[in-house]
């Protein structure tokens, strides 16, 4: 009698254990299923978001082409300079949006101007970069360090330079690029550079293929101030209010008394390089798509560098 009761007890416990096991199994199967489903949706939405961004890009190529037909100069009052407002994207039960902006990259300092055709440092551009760093409240010694990063040789600039012997002794060790940059984010690798400093610098610099002029109609305040060492913050404010949104009426007239003749030769009121930034959100998926666009003299616009960000 006692034996049978124990036997029944064991059978009950076994049954309960099996039940628990099945429940766990079923739960884990359905969890895996919903996770797989979610993964599929996320990768599908991401793909659709990228397609949406590429669609926006081809629309923008048309805007920039048309702009060249309609105007002889480029300034912040033109259609391309207006932010693309959020456009809703609607599916069966999924919602999203797409928005963005086009920016004139020649309103920034082109870091590749630091180097001449034979890989040597371009002294006037180095001086200008020092002035830009000062205008931004950044240690100007980064100009020499950046020049060494790009120039073809291994001779450190004096007094502020850094070549391979500095970088190869770091942990982990690395080497200087010794060539043109394709991305300004590479400057984060400079000796002594930190996140806070690079964040201040990035909105005012660009890395364009070869030497480029500055479009004073779109240049940022600090970039205008970098044009001459005698320009004050008040001068820059006056220049910004003179150009307003439609640009300077007479660049030579305005700048000839403010900058040296060499710098005056580097100033333009037109632009060949733009950057499109598109943000696409579908459900919980969000992508940021960047495309550097080069506009040729006959209005042909070509994407030359595309990248995806996360912010
Ligand atoms: Ca224009
Ligand atoms: Ca070098």
PDB file of C-alpha atoms and ligand atoms in Angstrom:
ATOM      1  CA  UNK A   1       0.000   0.000   0.000  1.00  0.00           C
ATOM      2  CA  UNK A   2       2.761   2.325   1.028  1.00  0.00           C
ATOM      3  CA  UNK A   3       4.811   1.214  -1.963  1.00  0.00           C
ATOM      4  CA  UNK A   4       1.933   1.957  -4.368  1.00  0.00           C
ATOM      5  CA  UNK A   5       1.486   5.481  -2.927  1.00  0.00           C
ATOM      6  CA  UNK A   6       5.174   6.244  -3.520  1.00  0.00           C
ATOM      7  CA  UNK A   7       4.864   4.874  -7.038  1.00  0.00           C
ATOM      8  CA  UNK A   8       1.890   7.157  -7.749  1.00  0.00           C
ATOM      9  CA  UNK A   9       3.774  10.116  -6.316  1.00  0.00           C
ATOM     10  CA  UNK A  10       6.738   9.519  -8.647  1.00  0.00           C
ATOM     11  CA  UNK A  11       4.393   9.158 -11.637  1.00  0.00           C
ATOM     12  CA  UNK A  12       2.745  12.480 -10.757  1.00  0.00           C
ATOM     13  CA  UNK A  13       6.061  14.270 -10.443  1.00  0.00           C
ATOM     14  CA  UNK A  14       7.222  12.779 -13.760  1.00  0.00           C
ATOM     15  CA  UNK A  15       4.008  13.935 -15.433  1.00  0.00           C
ATOM     16  CA  UNK A  16       4.436  17.423 -13.991  1.00  0.00           C
ATOM     17  CA  UNK A  17       8.054  17.529 -15.171  1.00  0.00           C
ATOM     18  CA  UNK A  18       7.063  16.500 -18.684  1.00  0.00           C
ATOM     19  CA  UNK A  19       4.340  19.161 -18.677  1.00  0.00           C
ATOM     20  CA  UNK A  20       6.849  21.782 -17.588  1.00  0.00           C
ATOM     21  CA  UNK A  21       9.265  20.629 -20.273  1.00  0.00           C
ATOM     22  CA  UNK A  22       6.604  20.823 -23.008  1.00  0.00           C
ATOM     23  CA  UNK A  23       5.517  24.276 -21.858  1.00  0.00           C
ATOM     24  CA  UNK A  24       9.121  25.501 -21.974  1.00  0.00           C
ATOM     25  CA  UNK A  25       9.598  23.969 -25.396  1.00  0.00           C
ATOM     26  CA  UNK A  26       6.416  25.538 -26.787  1.00  0.00           C
ATOM     27  CA  UNK A  27       7.264  28.891 -25.260  1.00  0.00           C
ATOM     28  CA  UNK A  28      10.781  28.830 -26.667  1.00  0.00           C
ATOM     29  CA  UNK A  29       9.509  27.797 -30.108  1.00  0.00           C
ATOM     30  CA  UNK A  30       7.037  30.674 -30.259  1.00  0.00           C
ATOM     31  CA  UNK A  31       9.666  33.101 -28.902  1.00  0.00           C
ATOM     32  CA  UNK A  32      12.117  31.976 -31.620  1.00  0.00           C
ATOM     33  CA  UNK A  33       9.375  32.308 -34.211  1.00  0.00           C
ATOM     34  CA  UNK A  34       8.485  35.859 -33.258  1.00  0.00           C
ATOM     35  CA  UNK A  35      12.188  36.757 -33.053  1.00  0.00           C
ATOM     36  CA  UNK A  36      12.776  35.358 -36.533  1.00  0.00           C
ATOM     37  CA  UNK A  37       9.738  37.207 -37.833  1.00  0.00           C
ATOM     38  CA  UNK A  38      11.003  40.434 -36.256  1.00  0.00           C
ATOM     39  CA  UNK A  39      14.453  39.928 -37.765  1.00  0.00           C
ATOM     40  CA  UNK A  40      12.925  39.406 -41.188  1.00  0.00           C
ATOM     41  CA  UNK A  41      10.833  42.571 -40.885  1.00  0.00           C
ATOM     42  CA  UNK A  42      13.799  44.649 -39.684  1.00  0.00           C
ATOM     43  CA  UNK A  43      16.002  43.544 -42.568  1.00  0.00           C
ATOM     44  CA  UNK A  44      13.112  44.077 -45.018  1.00  0.00           C
ATOM     45  CA  UNK A  45      12.382  47.599 -43.677  1.00  0.00           C
ATOM     46  CA  UNK A  46      16.082  48.444 -43.756  1.00  0.00           C
ATOM     47  CA  UNK A  47      16.294  47.387 -47.396  1.00  0.00           C
ATOM     48  CA  UNK A  48      13.191  49.449 -48.229  1.00  0.00           C
ATOM     49  CA  UNK A  49      14.625  52.447 -46.346  1.00  0.00           C
ATOM     50  CA  UNK A  50      17.845  52.308 -48.402  1.00  0.00           C
ATOM     51  CA  UNK A  51      15.794  52.086 -51.609  1.00  0.00           C
ATOM     52  CA  UNK A  52      13.810  55.133 -50.441  1.00  0.00           C
ATOM     53  CA  UNK A  53      17.034  57.077 -49.820  1.00  0.00           C
ATOM     54  CA  UNK A  54      18.380  56.183 -53.275  1.00  0.00           C
ATOM     55  CA  UNK A  55      15.072  57.368 -54.736  1.00  0.00           C
ATOM     56  CA  UNK A  56      15.441  60.701 -52.899  1.00  0.00           C
ATOM     57  CA  UNK A  57      19.002  60.946 -54.197  1.00  0.00           C
ATOM     58  CA  UNK A  58      17.963  60.644 -57.847  1.00  0.00           C
ATOM     59  CA  UNK A  59      15.285  63.307 -57.239  1.00  0.00           C
ATOM     60  CA  UNK A  60      17.983  65.614 -55.793  1.00  0.00           C
ATOM     61  CA  UNK A  61      20.263  65.076 -58.820  1.00  0.00           C
ATOM     62  CA  UNK A  62      17.467  66.652 -60.881  1.00  0.00           C
ATOM     63  CA  UNK A  63      17.165  69.628 -58.493  1.00  0.00           C
ATOM     64  CA  UNK A  64      20.904  70.376 -58.723  1.00  0.00           C
ATOM     65  CA  UNK A  65      20.889  69.975 -62.509  1.00  0.00           C
ATOM     66  CA  UNK A  66      17.977  72.400 -62.787  1.00  0.00           C
ATOM     67  CA  UNK A  67      19.685  74.858 -60.416  1.00  0.00           C
ATOM     68  CA  UNK A  68      22.671  75.163 -62.754  1.00  0.00           C
ATOM     69  CA  UNK A  69      20.318  75.991 -65.637  1.00  0.00           C
ATOM     70  CA  UNK A  70      18.421  78.575 -63.600  1.00  0.00           C
ATOM     71  CA  UNK A  71      21.262  80.473 -61.864  1.00  0.00           C
ATOM     72  CA  UNK A  72      24.881  81.577 -62.209  1.00  0.00           C
ATOM     73  CA  UNK A  73      25.678  81.521 -58.491  1.00  0.00           C
ATOM     74  CA  UNK A  74      24.956  79.245 -55.519  1.00  0.00           C
ATOM     75  CA  UNK A  75      23.639  80.655 -52.266  1.00  0.00           C
ATOM     76  CA  UNK A  76      21.533  79.722 -49.255  1.00  0.00           C
ATOM     77  CA  UNK A  77      18.335  81.245 -50.684  1.00  0.00           C
ATOM     78  CA  UNK A  78      18.124  78.662 -53.480  1.00  0.00           C
ATOM     79  CA  UNK A  79      15.737  75.704 -53.676  1.00  0.00           C
ATOM     80  CA  UNK A  80      18.427  73.070 -53.030  1.00  0.00           C
ATOM     81  CA  UNK A  81      19.316  74.780 -49.708  1.00  0.00           C
ATOM     82  CA  UNK A  82      15.812  74.364 -48.273  1.00  0.00           C
ATOM     83  CA  UNK A  83      15.445  71.330 -45.984  1.00  0.00           C
ATOM     84  CA  UNK A  84      13.411  68.484 -47.466  1.00  0.00           C
ATOM     85  CA  UNK A  85      10.408  68.349 -45.068  1.00  0.00           C
ATOM     86  CA  UNK A  86       9.205  64.992 -43.656  1.00  0.00           C
ATOM     87  CA  UNK A  87       7.218  63.113 -46.299  1.00  0.00           C
ATOM     88  CA  UNK A  88       5.033  60.296 -44.949  1.00  0.00           C
ATOM     89  CA  UNK A  89       5.636  56.725 -46.119  1.00  0.00           C
ATOM     90  CA  UNK A  90       2.595  54.508 -45.714  1.00  0.00           C
ATOM     91  CA  UNK A  91       2.207  50.766 -46.130  1.00  0.00           C
ATOM     92  CA  UNK A  92      -0.632  48.401 -45.142  1.00  0.00           C
ATOM     93  CA  UNK A  93      -0.105  48.721 -41.418  1.00  0.00           C
ATOM     94  CA  UNK A  94       3.374  50.227 -41.350  1.00  0.00           C
ATOM     95  CA  UNK A  95       4.218  53.889 -41.164  1.00  0.00           C
ATOM     96  CA  UNK A  96       7.384  55.817 -41.809  1.00  0.00           C
ATOM     97  CA  UNK A  97       8.790  59.070 -43.084  1.00  0.00           C
ATOM     98  CA  UNK A  98      11.620  60.434 -45.191  1.00  0.00           C
ATOM     99  CA  UNK A  99      13.336  63.828 -44.834  1.00  0.00           C
ATOM    100  CA  UNK A 100      16.722  65.390 -45.389  1.00  0.00           C
ATOM    101  CA  UNK A 101      18.882  68.268 -46.532  1.00  0.00           C
ATOM    102  CA  UNK A 102      21.450  69.252 -49.124  1.00  0.00           C
ATOM    103  CA  UNK A 103      24.544  71.034 -47.963  1.00  0.00           C
ATOM    104  CA  UNK A 104      27.179  72.904 -49.945  1.00  0.00           C
ATOM    105  CA  UNK A 105      30.504  71.257 -49.095  1.00  0.00           C
ATOM    106  CA  UNK A 106      32.455  74.190 -50.544  1.00  0.00           C
ATOM    107  CA  UNK A 107      31.192  76.289 -47.656  1.00  0.00           C
ATOM    108  CA  UNK A 108      33.684  74.307 -45.574  1.00  0.00           C
ATOM    109  CA  UNK A 109      37.487  74.093 -45.442  1.00  0.00           C
ATOM    110  CA  UNK A 110      38.685  71.264 -47.696  1.00  0.00           C
ATOM    111  CA  UNK A 111      41.250  69.382 -45.641  1.00  0.00           C
ATOM    112  CA  UNK A 112      42.839  68.076 -48.876  1.00  0.00           C
ATOM    113  CA  UNK A 113      43.811  71.672 -49.767  1.00  0.00           C
ATOM    114  CA  UNK A 114      46.604  71.176 -47.203  1.00  0.00           C
ATOM    115  CA  UNK A 115      48.502  69.163 -49.794  1.00  0.00           C
ATOM    116  CA  UNK A 116      49.841  70.280 -53.167  1.00  0.00           C
ATOM    117  CA  UNK A 117      49.978  68.254 -56.397  1.00  0.00           C
ATOM    118  CA  UNK A 118      53.222  66.494 -55.411  1.00  0.00           C
ATOM    119  CA  UNK A 119      52.161  65.550 -51.910  1.00  0.00           C
ATOM    120  CA  UNK A 120      53.923  68.565 -50.337  1.00  0.00           C
ATOM    121  CA  UNK A 121      52.337  70.805 -47.673  1.00  0.00           C
ATOM    122  CA  UNK A 122      50.597  73.893 -49.082  1.00  0.00           C
ATOM    123  CA  UNK A 123      51.786  76.589 -46.687  1.00  0.00           C
ATOM    124  CA  UNK A 124      48.974  79.180 -47.262  1.00  0.00           C
ATOM    125  CA  UNK A 125      46.319  76.492 -46.665  1.00  0.00           C
ATOM    126  CA  UNK A 126      48.157  75.324 -43.551  1.00  0.00           C
ATOM    127  CA  UNK A 127      48.034  78.922 -42.249  1.00  0.00           C
ATOM    128  CA  UNK A 128      44.323  79.105 -43.083  1.00  0.00           C
ATOM    129  CA  UNK A 129      43.627  75.851 -41.244  1.00  0.00           C
ATOM    130  CA  UNK A 130      45.457  77.227 -38.175  1.00  0.00           C
ATOM    131  CA  UNK A 131      43.205  80.315 -38.304  1.00  0.00           C
ATOM    132  CA  UNK A 132      40.097  78.117 -38.616  1.00  0.00           C
ATOM    133  CA  UNK A 133      41.143  76.087 -35.563  1.00  0.00           C
ATOM    134  CA  UNK A 134      41.735  79.294 -33.589  1.00  0.00           C
ATOM    135  CA  UNK A 135      38.328  80.668 -34.655  1.00  0.00           C
ATOM    136  CA  UNK A 136      36.762  77.451 -33.300  1.00  0.00           C
ATOM    137  CA  UNK A 137      38.704  77.618 -30.030  1.00  0.00           C
ATOM    138  CA  UNK A 138      40.713  74.500 -30.947  1.00  0.00           C
ATOM    139  CA  UNK A 139      44.472  74.122 -30.366  1.00  0.00           C
ATOM    140  CA  UNK A 140      46.034  75.319 -33.701  1.00  0.00           C
ATOM    141  CA  UNK A 141      48.840  72.760 -33.444  1.00  0.00           C
ATOM    142  CA  UNK A 142      46.394  70.222 -34.950  1.00  0.00           C
ATOM    143  CA  UNK A 143      46.972  71.978 -38.311  1.00  0.00           C
ATOM    144  CA  UNK A 144      50.604  70.800 -38.476  1.00  0.00           C
ATOM    145  CA  UNK A 145      49.616  67.356 -37.218  1.00  0.00           C
ATOM    146  CA  UNK A 146      46.906  67.084 -39.903  1.00  0.00           C
ATOM    147  CA  UNK A 147      49.358  68.258 -42.591  1.00  0.00           C
ATOM    148  CA  UNK A 148      51.805  65.506 -41.586  1.00  0.00           C
ATOM    149  CA  UNK A 149      48.959  62.973 -41.673  1.00  0.00           C
ATOM    150  CA  UNK A 150      48.321  63.868 -45.321  1.00  0.00           C
ATOM    151  CA  UNK A 151      51.689  64.858 -46.788  1.00  0.00           C
ATOM    152  CA  UNK A 152      53.739  62.299 -48.690  1.00  0.00           C
ATOM    153  CA  UNK A 153      56.866  62.446 -46.533  1.00  0.00           C
ATOM    154  CA  UNK A 154      57.825  61.217 -43.076  1.00  0.00           C
ATOM    155  CA  UNK A 155      59.350  64.519 -41.903  1.00  0.00           C
ATOM    156  CA  UNK A 156      57.392  65.886 -38.976  1.00  0.00           C
ATOM    157  CA  UNK A 157      56.290  69.535 -39.302  1.00  0.00           C
ATOM    158  CA  UNK A 158      58.083  71.826 -36.870  1.00  0.00           C
ATOM    159  CA  UNK A 159      57.077  72.637 -34.164  1.00  0.00           C
ATOM    160  CA  UNK A 160      53.668  70.913 -34.383  1.00  0.00           C
ATOM    161  CA  UNK A 161      53.799  67.680 -36.303  1.00  0.00           C
ATOM    162  CA  UNK A 162      53.470  63.929 -35.969  1.00  0.00           C
ATOM    163  CA  UNK A 163      54.616  61.192 -38.341  1.00  0.00           C
ATOM    164  CA  UNK A 164      54.838  57.389 -38.083  1.00  0.00           C
ATOM    165  CA  UNK A 165      57.294  57.243 -35.115  1.00  0.00           C
ATOM    166  CA  UNK A 166      54.553  58.829 -32.939  1.00  0.00           C
ATOM    167  CA  UNK A 167      51.701  56.615 -34.164  1.00  0.00           C
ATOM    168  CA  UNK A 168      53.605  53.321 -34.293  1.00  0.00           C
ATOM    169  CA  UNK A 169      54.451  53.679 -30.600  1.00  0.00           C
ATOM    170  CA  UNK A 170      50.740  53.930 -29.683  1.00  0.00           C
ATOM    171  CA  UNK A 171      48.573  51.030 -28.518  1.00  0.00           C
ATOM    172  CA  UNK A 172      47.332  49.765 -30.900  1.00  0.00           C
ATOM    173  CA  UNK A 173      50.003  51.091 -33.294  1.00  0.00           C
ATOM    174  CA  UNK A 174      49.051  52.556 -36.696  1.00  0.00           C
ATOM    175  CA  UNK A 175      50.560  54.634 -39.489  1.00  0.00           C
ATOM    176  CA  UNK A 176      49.864  58.014 -41.095  1.00  0.00           C
ATOM    177  CA  UNK A 177      47.761  58.041 -44.288  1.00  0.00           C
ATOM    178  CA  UNK A 178      50.320  60.122 -46.271  1.00  0.00           C
ATOM    179  CA  UNK A 179      47.679  60.763 -48.948  1.00  0.00           C
ATOM    180  CA  UNK A 180      44.420  62.619 -49.640  1.00  0.00           C
ATOM    181  CA  UNK A 181      41.539  61.810 -47.289  1.00  0.00           C
ATOM    182  CA  UNK A 182      38.184  60.485 -48.463  1.00  0.00           C
ATOM    183  CA  UNK A 183      36.533  61.100 -45.088  1.00  0.00           C
ATOM    184  CA  UNK A 184      37.123  63.812 -42.499  1.00  0.00           C
ATOM    185  CA  UNK A 185      36.263  61.314 -39.741  1.00  0.00           C
ATOM    186  CA  UNK A 186      39.751  59.929 -40.321  1.00  0.00           C
ATOM    187  CA  UNK A 187      41.071  62.980 -38.450  1.00  0.00           C
ATOM    188  CA  UNK A 188      39.794  61.358 -35.244  1.00  0.00           C
ATOM    189  CA  UNK A 189      43.001  59.262 -35.480  1.00  0.00           C
ATOM    190  CA  UNK A 190      45.269  62.346 -35.167  1.00  0.00           C
ATOM    191  CA  UNK A 191      47.700  62.426 -32.285  1.00  0.00           C
ATOM    192  CA  UNK A 192      45.973  64.092 -29.296  1.00  0.00           C
ATOM    193  CA  UNK A 193      42.545  64.395 -30.999  1.00  0.00           C
ATOM    194  CA  UNK A 194      39.482  63.689 -28.847  1.00  0.00           C
ATOM    195  CA  UNK A 195      35.753  63.283 -29.463  1.00  0.00           C
ATOM    196  CA  UNK A 196      34.741  66.734 -28.189  1.00  0.00           C
ATOM    197  CA  UNK A 197      37.280  68.498 -30.444  1.00  0.00           C
ATOM    198  CA  UNK A 198      36.425  66.512 -33.572  1.00  0.00           C
ATOM    199  CA  UNK A 199      32.700  67.229 -32.993  1.00  0.00           C
ATOM    200  CA  UNK A 200      33.415  70.984 -32.998  1.00  0.00           C
ATOM    201  CA  UNK A 201      35.611  70.712 -36.099  1.00  0.00           C
ATOM    202  CA  UNK A 202      33.577  68.391 -38.361  1.00  0.00           C
ATOM    203  CA  UNK A 203      30.800  70.865 -39.399  1.00  0.00           C
ATOM    204  CA  UNK A 204      33.450  73.220 -40.828  1.00  0.00           C
ATOM    205  CA  UNK A 205      35.670  70.831 -42.775  1.00  0.00           C
ATOM    206  CA  UNK A 206      35.284  68.466 -45.704  1.00  0.00           C
ATOM    207  CA  UNK A 207      37.465  66.059 -47.682  1.00  0.00           C
ATOM    208  CA  UNK A 208      36.948  66.657 -51.391  1.00  0.00           C
ATOM    209  CA  UNK A 209      38.951  65.134 -54.232  1.00  0.00           C
ATOM    210  CA  UNK A 210      41.725  67.588 -55.081  1.00  0.00           C
ATOM    211  CA  UNK A 211      41.967  71.298 -54.484  1.00  0.00           C
ATOM    212  CA  UNK A 212      38.718  73.273 -54.223  1.00  0.00           C
ATOM    213  CA  UNK A 213      37.739  76.936 -53.817  1.00  0.00           C
ATOM    214  CA  UNK A 214      35.552  78.265 -51.000  1.00  0.00           C
ATOM    215  CA  UNK A 215      32.056  79.479 -51.836  1.00  0.00           C
ATOM    216  CA  UNK A 216      31.753  82.613 -49.673  1.00  0.00           C
ATOM    217  CA  UNK A 217      27.971  82.639 -50.206  1.00  0.00           C
ATOM    218  CA  UNK A 218      27.627  79.460 -48.135  1.00  0.00           C
ATOM    219  CA  UNK A 219      30.790  79.450 -45.988  1.00  0.00           C
ATOM    220  CA  UNK A 220      30.297  78.977 -42.251  1.00  0.00           C
ATOM    221  CA  UNK A 221      31.199  81.918 -39.981  1.00  0.00           C
ATOM    222  CA  UNK A 222      34.462  80.365 -38.737  1.00  0.00           C
ATOM    223  CA  UNK A 223      35.469  79.504 -42.330  1.00  0.00           C
ATOM    224  CA  UNK A 224      34.930  83.163 -43.325  1.00  0.00           C
ATOM    225  CA  UNK A 225      37.026  84.211 -40.359  1.00  0.00           C
ATOM    226  CA  UNK A 226      39.816  81.838 -41.434  1.00  0.00           C
ATOM    227  CA  UNK A 227      40.275  83.796 -44.693  1.00  0.00           C
ATOM    228  CA  UNK A 228      42.520  86.398 -43.052  1.00  0.00           C
ATOM    229  CA  UNK A 229      44.196  86.801 -39.699  1.00  0.00           C
ATOM    230  CA  UNK A 230      42.955  90.377 -39.337  1.00  0.00           C
ATOM    231  CA  UNK A 231      39.272  89.452 -39.635  1.00  0.00           C
ATOM    232  CA  UNK A 232      37.437  89.855 -36.337  1.00  0.00           C
ATOM    233  CA  UNK A 233      34.234  88.227 -35.123  1.00  0.00           C
ATOM    234  CA  UNK A 234      32.492  91.573 -35.778  1.00  0.00           C
ATOM    235  CA  UNK A 235      33.798  91.584 -39.403  1.00  0.00           C
ATOM    236  CA  UNK A 236      32.359  88.106 -39.892  1.00  0.00           C
ATOM    237  CA  UNK A 237      28.990  89.160 -38.466  1.00  0.00           C
ATOM    238  CA  UNK A 238      28.941  92.108 -40.857  1.00  0.00           C
ATOM    239  CA  UNK A 239      29.779  89.818 -43.798  1.00  0.00           C
ATOM    240  CA  UNK A 240      27.035  87.363 -42.820  1.00  0.00           C
ATOM    241  CA  UNK A 241      24.444  90.125 -42.621  1.00  0.00           C
ATOM    242  CA  UNK A 242      25.634  91.599 -45.936  1.00  0.00           C
ATOM    243  CA  UNK A 243      25.233  88.320 -47.793  1.00  0.00           C
ATOM    244  CA  UNK A 244      21.986  87.346 -46.017  1.00  0.00           C
ATOM    245  CA  UNK A 245      20.378  84.526 -47.986  1.00  0.00           C
ATOM    246  CA  UNK A 246      20.945  85.658 -51.541  1.00  0.00           C
ATOM    247  CA  UNK A 247      24.716  85.890 -51.442  1.00  0.00           C
ATOM    248  CA  UNK A 248      27.222  88.710 -52.010  1.00  0.00           C
ATOM    249  CA  UNK A 249      26.496  91.084 -54.873  1.00  0.00           C
ATOM    250  CA  UNK A 250      30.161  91.755 -55.624  1.00  0.00           C
ATOM    251  CA  UNK A 251      32.688  89.340 -54.097  1.00  0.00           C
ATOM    252  CA  UNK A 252      35.787  91.164 -55.339  1.00  0.00           C
ATOM    253  CA  UNK A 253      34.433  94.497 -54.081  1.00  0.00           C
ATOM    254  CA  UNK A 254      33.588  93.083 -50.662  1.00  0.00           C
ATOM    255  CA  UNK A 255      36.675  90.952 -50.048  1.00  0.00           C
ATOM    256  CA  UNK A 256      39.549  92.760 -51.808  1.00  0.00           C
ATOM    257  CA  UNK A 257      40.090  95.063 -48.829  1.00  0.00           C
ATOM    258  CA  UNK A 258      39.726  92.195 -46.307  1.00  0.00           C
ATOM    259  CA  UNK A 259      41.938  89.375 -47.625  1.00  0.00           C
ATOM    260  CA  UNK A 260      45.238  88.991 -49.495  1.00  0.00           C
ATOM    261  CA  UNK A 261      45.136  88.752 -53.334  1.00  0.00           C
ATOM    262  CA  UNK A 262      46.116  85.047 -53.120  1.00  0.00           C
ATOM    263  CA  UNK A 263      43.157  84.257 -50.872  1.00  0.00           C
ATOM    264  CA  UNK A 264      40.848  86.382 -53.041  1.00  0.00           C
ATOM    265  CA  UNK A 265      41.756  84.089 -55.958  1.00  0.00           C
ATOM    266  CA  UNK A 266      40.502  81.094 -53.937  1.00  0.00           C
ATOM    267  CA  UNK A 267      37.035  82.559 -53.408  1.00  0.00           C
ATOM    268  CA  UNK A 268      34.028  81.589 -55.505  1.00  0.00           C
ATOM    269  CA  UNK A 269      30.291  82.133 -55.596  1.00  0.00           C
ATOM    270  CA  UNK A 270      29.525  78.755 -57.159  1.00  0.00           C
ATOM    271  CA  UNK A 271      29.769  75.162 -56.011  1.00  0.00           C
ATOM    272  CA  UNK A 272      30.585  71.790 -57.559  1.00  0.00           C
ATOM    273  CA  UNK A 273      30.326  69.581 -54.472  1.00  0.00           C
ATOM    274  CA  UNK A 274      27.225  69.036 -52.382  1.00  0.00           C
ATOM    275  CA  UNK A 275      26.301  66.508 -49.716  1.00  0.00           C
ATOM    276  CA  UNK A 276      22.863  65.006 -49.439  1.00  0.00           C
ATOM    277  CA  UNK A 277      21.754  63.685 -46.054  1.00  0.00           C
ATOM    278  CA  UNK A 278      18.560  61.620 -46.056  1.00  0.00           C
ATOM    279  CA  UNK A 279      16.907  60.106 -43.012  1.00  0.00           C
ATOM    280  CA  UNK A 280      14.383  57.343 -43.614  1.00  0.00           C
ATOM    281  CA  UNK A 281      12.296  55.802 -40.865  1.00  0.00           C
ATOM    282  CA  UNK A 282      10.085  52.763 -41.407  1.00  0.00           C
ATOM    283  CA  UNK A 283       8.416  51.388 -38.275  1.00  0.00           C
ATOM    284  CA  UNK A 284      11.261  51.195 -35.714  1.00  0.00           C
ATOM    285  CA  UNK A 285      13.994  51.052 -38.357  1.00  0.00           C
ATOM    286  CA  UNK A 286      15.851  54.300 -39.037  1.00  0.00           C
ATOM    287  CA  UNK A 287      18.735  54.905 -41.423  1.00  0.00           C
ATOM    288  CA  UNK A 288      20.831  57.978 -42.260  1.00  0.00           C
ATOM    289  CA  UNK A 289      22.152  58.005 -45.807  1.00  0.00           C
ATOM    290  CA  UNK A 290      24.903  60.372 -46.962  1.00  0.00           C
ATOM    291  CA  UNK A 291      25.845  60.990 -50.568  1.00  0.00           C
ATOM    292  CA  UNK A 292      28.542  63.375 -51.825  1.00  0.00           C
ATOM    293  CA  UNK A 293      27.443  64.740 -55.195  1.00  0.00           C
ATOM    294  CA  UNK A 294      29.694  66.321 -57.812  1.00  0.00           C
ATOM    295  CA  UNK A 295      28.091  68.686 -60.304  1.00  0.00           C
ATOM    296  CA  UNK A 296      30.012  69.127 -63.538  1.00  0.00           C
ATOM    297  CA  UNK A 297      30.103  72.288 -65.683  1.00  0.00           C
ATOM    298  CA  UNK A 298      27.364  70.997 -68.001  1.00  0.00           C
ATOM    299  CA  UNK A 299      25.020  70.121 -65.148  1.00  0.00           C
ATOM    300  CA  UNK A 300      25.750  66.411 -64.937  1.00  0.00           C
ATOM    301  CA  UNK A 301      25.517  65.423 -61.258  1.00  0.00           C
ATOM    302  CA  UNK A 302      27.271  62.269 -60.038  1.00  0.00           C
ATOM    303  CA  UNK A 303      27.268  60.595 -56.613  1.00  0.00           C
ATOM    304  CA  UNK A 304      30.954  60.100 -55.770  1.00  0.00           C
ATOM    305  CA  UNK A 305      30.764  58.764 -52.206  1.00  0.00           C
ATOM    306  CA  UNK A 306      27.847  57.116 -50.426  1.00  0.00           C
ATOM    307  CA  UNK A 307      27.751  56.049 -46.803  1.00  0.00           C
ATOM    308  CA  UNK A 308      25.296  54.960 -44.125  1.00  0.00           C
ATOM    309  CA  UNK A 309      25.321  56.426 -40.625  1.00  0.00           C
ATOM    310  CA  UNK A 310      23.434  55.425 -37.540  1.00  0.00           C
ATOM    311  CA  UNK A 311      22.274  58.747 -36.117  1.00  0.00           C
TER     312      UNK A 311
HETATM  313 CA1  LIG B   1      22.646  78.042 -58.090  1.00  0.00          CA
HETATM  314 CA1  LIG B   2      53.371  62.475 -43.762  1.00  0.00          CA
END
